[in-house]
Short mmCIF file of C-alpha atoms in Angstrom, two decimals:
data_model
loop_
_atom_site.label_atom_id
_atom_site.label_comp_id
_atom_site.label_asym_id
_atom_site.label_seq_id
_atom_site.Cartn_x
_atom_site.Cartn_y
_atom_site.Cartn_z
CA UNK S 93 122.71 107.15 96.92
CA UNK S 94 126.54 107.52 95.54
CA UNK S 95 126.05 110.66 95.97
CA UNK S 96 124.05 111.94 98.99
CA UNK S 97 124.83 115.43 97.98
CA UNK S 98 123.25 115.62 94.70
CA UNK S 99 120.01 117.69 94.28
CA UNK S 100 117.18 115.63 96.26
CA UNK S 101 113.59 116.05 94.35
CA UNK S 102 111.86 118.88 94.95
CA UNK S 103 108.38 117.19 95.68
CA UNK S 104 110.18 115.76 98.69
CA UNK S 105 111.31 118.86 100.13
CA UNK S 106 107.71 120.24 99.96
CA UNK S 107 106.34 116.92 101.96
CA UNK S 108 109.30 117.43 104.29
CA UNK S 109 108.15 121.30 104.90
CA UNK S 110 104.70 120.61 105.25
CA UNK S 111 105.22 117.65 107.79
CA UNK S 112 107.28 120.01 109.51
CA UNK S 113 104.33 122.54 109.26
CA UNK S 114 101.20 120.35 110.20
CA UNK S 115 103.32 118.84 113.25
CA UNK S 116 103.92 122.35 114.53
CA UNK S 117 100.20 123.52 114.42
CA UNK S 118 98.12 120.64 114.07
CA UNK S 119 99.43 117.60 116.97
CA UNK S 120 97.75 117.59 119.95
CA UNK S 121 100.29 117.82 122.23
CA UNK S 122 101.89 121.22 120.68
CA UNK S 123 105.30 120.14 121.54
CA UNK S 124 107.70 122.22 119.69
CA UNK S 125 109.30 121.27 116.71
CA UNK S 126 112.90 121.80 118.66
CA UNK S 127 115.76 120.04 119.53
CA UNK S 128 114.24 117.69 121.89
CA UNK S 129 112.16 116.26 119.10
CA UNK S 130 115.48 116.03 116.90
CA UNK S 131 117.06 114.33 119.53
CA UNK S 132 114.10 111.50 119.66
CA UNK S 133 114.25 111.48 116.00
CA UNK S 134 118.18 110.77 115.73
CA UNK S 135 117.79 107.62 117.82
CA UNK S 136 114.60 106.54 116.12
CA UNK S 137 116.19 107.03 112.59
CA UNK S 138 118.85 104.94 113.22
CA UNK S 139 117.12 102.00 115.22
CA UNK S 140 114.88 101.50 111.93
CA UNK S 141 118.12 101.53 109.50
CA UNK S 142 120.20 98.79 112.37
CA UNK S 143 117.81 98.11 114.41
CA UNK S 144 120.42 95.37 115.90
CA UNK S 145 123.19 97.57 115.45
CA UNK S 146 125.14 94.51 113.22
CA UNK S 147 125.78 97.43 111.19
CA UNK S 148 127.08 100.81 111.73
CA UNK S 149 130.14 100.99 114.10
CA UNK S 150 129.89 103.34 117.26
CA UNK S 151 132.12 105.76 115.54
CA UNK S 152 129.59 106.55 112.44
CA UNK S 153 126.91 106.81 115.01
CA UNK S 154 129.05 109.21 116.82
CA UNK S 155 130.00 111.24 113.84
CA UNK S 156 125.83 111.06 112.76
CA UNK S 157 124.94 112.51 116.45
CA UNK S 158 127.59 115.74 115.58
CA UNK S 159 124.09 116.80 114.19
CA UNK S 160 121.73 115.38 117.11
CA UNK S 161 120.08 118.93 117.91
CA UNK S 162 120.02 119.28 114.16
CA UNK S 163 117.04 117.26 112.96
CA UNK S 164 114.18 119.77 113.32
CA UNK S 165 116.08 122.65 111.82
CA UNK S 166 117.16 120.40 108.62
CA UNK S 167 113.11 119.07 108.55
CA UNK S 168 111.71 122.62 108.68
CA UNK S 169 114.23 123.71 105.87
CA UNK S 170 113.17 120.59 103.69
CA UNK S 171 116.78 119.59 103.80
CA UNK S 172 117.31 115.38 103.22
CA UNK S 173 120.50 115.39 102.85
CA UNK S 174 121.58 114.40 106.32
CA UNK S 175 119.29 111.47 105.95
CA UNK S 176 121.00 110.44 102.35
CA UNK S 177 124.44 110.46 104.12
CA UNK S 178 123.09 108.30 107.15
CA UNK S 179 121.79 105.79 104.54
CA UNK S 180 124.70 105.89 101.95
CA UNK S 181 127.00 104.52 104.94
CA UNK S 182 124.64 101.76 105.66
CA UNK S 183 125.14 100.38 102.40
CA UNK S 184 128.63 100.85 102.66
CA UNK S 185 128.57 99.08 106.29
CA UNK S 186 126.32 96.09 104.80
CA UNK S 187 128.29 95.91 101.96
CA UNK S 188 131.29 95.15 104.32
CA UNK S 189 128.91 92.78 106.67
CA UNK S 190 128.11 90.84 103.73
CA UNK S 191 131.74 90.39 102.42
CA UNK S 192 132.50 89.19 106.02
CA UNK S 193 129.71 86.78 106.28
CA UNK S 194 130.75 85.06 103.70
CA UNK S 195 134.25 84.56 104.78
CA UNK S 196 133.10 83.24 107.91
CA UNK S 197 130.31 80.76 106.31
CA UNK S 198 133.27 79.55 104.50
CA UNK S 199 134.88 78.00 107.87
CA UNK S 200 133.92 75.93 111.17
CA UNK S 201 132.20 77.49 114.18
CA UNK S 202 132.61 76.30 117.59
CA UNK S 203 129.61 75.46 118.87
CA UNK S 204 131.38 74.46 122.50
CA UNK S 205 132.27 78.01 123.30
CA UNK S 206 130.14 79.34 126.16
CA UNK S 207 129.06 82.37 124.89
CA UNK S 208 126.28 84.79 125.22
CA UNK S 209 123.88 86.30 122.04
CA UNK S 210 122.19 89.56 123.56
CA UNK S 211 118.72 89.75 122.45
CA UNK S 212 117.59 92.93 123.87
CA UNK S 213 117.54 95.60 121.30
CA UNK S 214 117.75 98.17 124.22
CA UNK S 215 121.20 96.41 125.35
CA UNK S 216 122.56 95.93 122.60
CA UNK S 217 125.88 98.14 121.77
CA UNK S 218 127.70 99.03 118.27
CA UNK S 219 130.86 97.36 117.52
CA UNK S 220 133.88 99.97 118.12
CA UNK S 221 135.97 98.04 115.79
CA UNK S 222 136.32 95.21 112.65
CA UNK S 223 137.45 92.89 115.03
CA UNK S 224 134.58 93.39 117.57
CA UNK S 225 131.94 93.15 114.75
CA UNK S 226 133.32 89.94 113.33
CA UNK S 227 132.97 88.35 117.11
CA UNK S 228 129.19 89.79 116.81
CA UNK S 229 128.74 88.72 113.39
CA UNK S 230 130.04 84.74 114.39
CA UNK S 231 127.92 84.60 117.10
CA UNK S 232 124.90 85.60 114.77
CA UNK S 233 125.81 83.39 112.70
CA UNK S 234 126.32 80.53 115.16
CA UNK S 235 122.79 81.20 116.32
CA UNK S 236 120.97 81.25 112.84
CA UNK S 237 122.78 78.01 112.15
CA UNK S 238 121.22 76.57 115.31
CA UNK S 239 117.52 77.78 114.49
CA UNK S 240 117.98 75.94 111.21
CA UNK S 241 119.07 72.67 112.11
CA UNK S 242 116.61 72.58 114.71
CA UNK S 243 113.98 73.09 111.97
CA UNK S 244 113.22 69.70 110.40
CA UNK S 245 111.15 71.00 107.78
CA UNK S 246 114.59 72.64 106.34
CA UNK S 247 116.00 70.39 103.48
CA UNK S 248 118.75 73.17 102.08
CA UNK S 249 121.87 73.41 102.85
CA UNK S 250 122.38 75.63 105.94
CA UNK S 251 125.30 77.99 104.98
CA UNK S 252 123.98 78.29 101.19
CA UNK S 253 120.77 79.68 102.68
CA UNK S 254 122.41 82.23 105.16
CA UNK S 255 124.63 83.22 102.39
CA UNK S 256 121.47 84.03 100.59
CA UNK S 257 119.37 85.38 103.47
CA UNK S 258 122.20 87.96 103.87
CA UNK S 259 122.24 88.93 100.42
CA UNK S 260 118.90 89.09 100.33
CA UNK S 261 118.85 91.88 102.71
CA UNK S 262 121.55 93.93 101.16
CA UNK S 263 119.89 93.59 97.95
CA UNK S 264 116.83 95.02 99.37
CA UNK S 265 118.11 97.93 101.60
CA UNK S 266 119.84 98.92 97.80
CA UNK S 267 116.43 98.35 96.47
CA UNK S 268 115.19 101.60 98.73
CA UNK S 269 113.85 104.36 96.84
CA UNK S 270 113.82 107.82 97.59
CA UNK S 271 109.84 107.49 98.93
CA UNK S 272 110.75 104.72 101.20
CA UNK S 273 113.94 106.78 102.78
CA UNK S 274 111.60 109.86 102.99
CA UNK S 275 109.21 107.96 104.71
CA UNK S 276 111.66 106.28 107.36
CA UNK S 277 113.14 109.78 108.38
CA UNK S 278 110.09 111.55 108.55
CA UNK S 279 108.44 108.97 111.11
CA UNK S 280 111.62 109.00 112.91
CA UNK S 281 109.89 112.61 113.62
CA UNK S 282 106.40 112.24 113.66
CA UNK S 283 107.02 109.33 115.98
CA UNK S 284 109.03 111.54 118.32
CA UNK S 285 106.06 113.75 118.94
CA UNK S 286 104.21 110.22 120.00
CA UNK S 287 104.49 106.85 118.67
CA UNK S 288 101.54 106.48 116.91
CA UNK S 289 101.72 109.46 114.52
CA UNK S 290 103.76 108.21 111.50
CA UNK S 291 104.28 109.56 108.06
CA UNK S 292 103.43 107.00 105.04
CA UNK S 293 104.45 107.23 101.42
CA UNK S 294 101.70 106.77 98.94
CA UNK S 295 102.25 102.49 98.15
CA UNK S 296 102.03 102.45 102.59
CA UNK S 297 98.96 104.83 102.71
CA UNK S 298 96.94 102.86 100.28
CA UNK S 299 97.63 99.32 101.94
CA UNK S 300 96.78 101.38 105.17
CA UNK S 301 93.18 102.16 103.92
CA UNK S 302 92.79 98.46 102.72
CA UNK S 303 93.72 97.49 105.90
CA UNK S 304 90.88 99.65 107.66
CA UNK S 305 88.63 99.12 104.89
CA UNK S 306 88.90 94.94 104.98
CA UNK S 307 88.81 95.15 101.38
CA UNK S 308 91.03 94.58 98.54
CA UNK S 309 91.14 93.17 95.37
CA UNK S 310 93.07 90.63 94.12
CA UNK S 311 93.87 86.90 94.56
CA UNK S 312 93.00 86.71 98.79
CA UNK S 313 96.89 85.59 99.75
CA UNK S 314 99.53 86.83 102.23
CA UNK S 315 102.80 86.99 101.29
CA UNK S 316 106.04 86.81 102.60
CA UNK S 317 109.55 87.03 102.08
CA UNK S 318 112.14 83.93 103.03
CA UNK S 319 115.82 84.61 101.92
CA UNK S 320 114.91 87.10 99.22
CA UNK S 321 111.80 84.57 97.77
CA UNK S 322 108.23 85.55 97.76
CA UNK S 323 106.28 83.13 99.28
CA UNK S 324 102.51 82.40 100.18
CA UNK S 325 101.98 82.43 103.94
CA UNK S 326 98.17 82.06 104.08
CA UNK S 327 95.34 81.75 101.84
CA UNK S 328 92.21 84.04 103.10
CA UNK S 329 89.03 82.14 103.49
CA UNK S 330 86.84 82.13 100.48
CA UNK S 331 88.83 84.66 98.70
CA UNK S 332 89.71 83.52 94.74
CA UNK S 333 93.37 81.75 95.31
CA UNK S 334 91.23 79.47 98.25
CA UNK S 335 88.59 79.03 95.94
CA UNK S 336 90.91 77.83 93.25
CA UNK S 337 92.10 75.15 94.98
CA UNK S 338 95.99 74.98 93.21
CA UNK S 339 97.67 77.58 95.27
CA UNK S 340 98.96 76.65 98.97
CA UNK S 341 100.81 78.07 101.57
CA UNK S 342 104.45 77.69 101.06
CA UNK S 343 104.41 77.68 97.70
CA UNK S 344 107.35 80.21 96.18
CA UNK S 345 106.11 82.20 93.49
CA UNK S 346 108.92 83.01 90.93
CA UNK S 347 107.23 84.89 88.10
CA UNK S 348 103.87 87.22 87.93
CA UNK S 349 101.98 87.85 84.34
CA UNK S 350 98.41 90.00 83.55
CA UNK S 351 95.77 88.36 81.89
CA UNK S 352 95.63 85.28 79.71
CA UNK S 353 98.46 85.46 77.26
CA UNK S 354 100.75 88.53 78.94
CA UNK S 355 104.62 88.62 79.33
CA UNK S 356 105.57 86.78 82.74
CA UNK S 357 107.71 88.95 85.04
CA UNK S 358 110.60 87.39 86.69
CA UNK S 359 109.77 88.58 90.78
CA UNK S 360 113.31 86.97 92.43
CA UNK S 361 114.68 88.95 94.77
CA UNK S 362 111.85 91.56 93.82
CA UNK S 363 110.48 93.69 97.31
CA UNK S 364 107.89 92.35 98.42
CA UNK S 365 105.50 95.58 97.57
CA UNK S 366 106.55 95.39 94.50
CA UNK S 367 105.52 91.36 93.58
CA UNK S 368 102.01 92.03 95.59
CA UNK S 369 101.60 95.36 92.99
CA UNK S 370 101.76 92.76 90.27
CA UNK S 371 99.52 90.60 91.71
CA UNK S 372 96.47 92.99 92.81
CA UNK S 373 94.48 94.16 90.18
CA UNK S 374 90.68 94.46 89.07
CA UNK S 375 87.73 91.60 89.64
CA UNK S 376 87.36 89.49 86.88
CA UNK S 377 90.72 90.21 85.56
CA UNK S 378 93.36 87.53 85.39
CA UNK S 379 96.67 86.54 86.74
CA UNK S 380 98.89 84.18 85.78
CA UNK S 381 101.58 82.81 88.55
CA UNK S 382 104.70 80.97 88.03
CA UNK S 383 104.73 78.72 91.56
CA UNK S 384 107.54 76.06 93.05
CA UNK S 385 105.69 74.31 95.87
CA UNK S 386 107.27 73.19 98.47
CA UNK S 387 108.47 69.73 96.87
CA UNK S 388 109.82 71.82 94.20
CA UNK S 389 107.54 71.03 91.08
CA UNK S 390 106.78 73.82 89.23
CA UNK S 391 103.62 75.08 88.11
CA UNK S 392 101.64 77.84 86.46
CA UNK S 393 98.64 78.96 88.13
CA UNK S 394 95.88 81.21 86.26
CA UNK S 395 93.56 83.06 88.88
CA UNK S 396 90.79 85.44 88.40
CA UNK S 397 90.95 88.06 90.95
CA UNK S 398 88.08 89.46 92.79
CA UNK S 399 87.43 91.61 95.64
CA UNK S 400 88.18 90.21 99.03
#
């Protein structure tokens, strides 16, 4: 996204147009496509790129809502640019955040200070200036300290593993692909018609239908992601992984390979849709896993997957 004005692929600005289209004719409400909608869709937009607003300052929000009233005409043209630009200055911002949260992990926080962490989304504010967003970004900081210590099952060392939560997250947001930032800007309209009419890439469409259908096929594990580490968070009852007996939840799993003697595929810091794409696959085929448990022996784990 170094460039958000570069030509934006053409297959996109058909979905765009025809989302614009079928949300004109076909929603029940036959709202207009106008600038109340755009208006809904400008707030929406940016509560799923900062939804805590650690992020942008009040004066890129201010220069993003310049085009407020602008949404439905850009979404009816097929024109993502607007969108590119929004998203090219949250890397930018969390670039910054990151850079500063490491700075402050470097010294001591005052933990007597009588201070207040709003939790609200809906009361939270942007920070005007660098000075007001390090105050924000201490007390954050201050808070996710305190949730760790009081967790006794943590053995790391608490600033390492903020430092790596926090890069974990930028790495990820610069992990978005153009599908992903089509699909966050075009619910940010759907959604402003009524909150349950979304638009979903392809990867989110087909989970979708497993969903409904209670059926997939692979290994019969939920995954997670804890500071930028895939990790199991359940086994499903009687599915393969259960079955196997090896695999438990907690475990980390580093590494993904296909069949019995395939290359293994490093999956650190690897989205989350992309590790459990590696791991699905056809019954009676094979997977090979690459596992730290939670004691930190390592382990290879072969699995046949089935349907679930």
């Amino acid at each position: 996204y170094g460039d958000w004005s570069s030509d934006v692929c053409s297959s996109d600005l058909n979905v765009t147009r025809i989302v614009a289209l079928m949300m004109r004719k076909e929603h029940l409400s036959k709202h207009p496509l106008d600038d109340e909608i755009s208006r809904r869709a400008m707030d929406l937009f940016l509560k799923s790129l900062d939804p805590r607003k650690l992020y942008f300052y009040q004066s890129d929000v201010d220069e993003f809502n310049q085009r407020r009233n602008d949404l439905d005409d850009m979404v009816n043209n097929g024109d993502l640019k607007f969108s590119y630009f929004v998203f090219t200055r949250l890397l930018k911002r969390v670039d910054e955040r990151l850079a500063m949260i490491n700075v402050l992990l470097q010294g001591e926080f005052d933990f007597t200070a009588d201070e207040v962490l709003v939790s609200d989304l809906d009361k939270l504010t942007y920070a005007t200036s660098l000075e007001e967003a390090k105050q924000r970004w201490t007390k954050q900081l201050k808070y996710d300290t305190l949730v760790l210590k009081a967790d006794k099952s943590n053995k790391d060392d608490i600033r390492e593993r903020l430092k790596r939560r926090y890069q974990s997250i930028a790495k990820r947001l610069k992990q978005t692909d153009s599908n992903e930032l089509l699909q966050m800007f075009l619910s940010s309209i759907t959604m402003s018609f009524d909150p349950h009419s979304t638009y979903m890439a392809k990867d989110d469409a087909k989970n979708f239908d497993i969903q409904i259908r209670a059926n997939l096929q692979g290994i019969g594990a939920q995954l997670k992601m804890v500071d930028g580490f895939t990790v199991i968070d359940r086994l499903i009852v009687g599915g393969p992984a259960e079955k196997n007996g090896q695999l438990k939840a907690g475990d980390r799993i580093i590494s993904v390979a296909q069949g019995e003697d395939g290359p293994s595929v490093d999956v650190a810091e690897m989205k989350l849709n992309d590790v459990v794409g590696l791991i699905r696959g056809n019954p009676r085929t094979v997977v090979r896993l690459g596992v730290v448990s939670e004691n930190g022996e390592p382990k290879t784990i072969k699995i046949t997957r089935d349907v679930v």
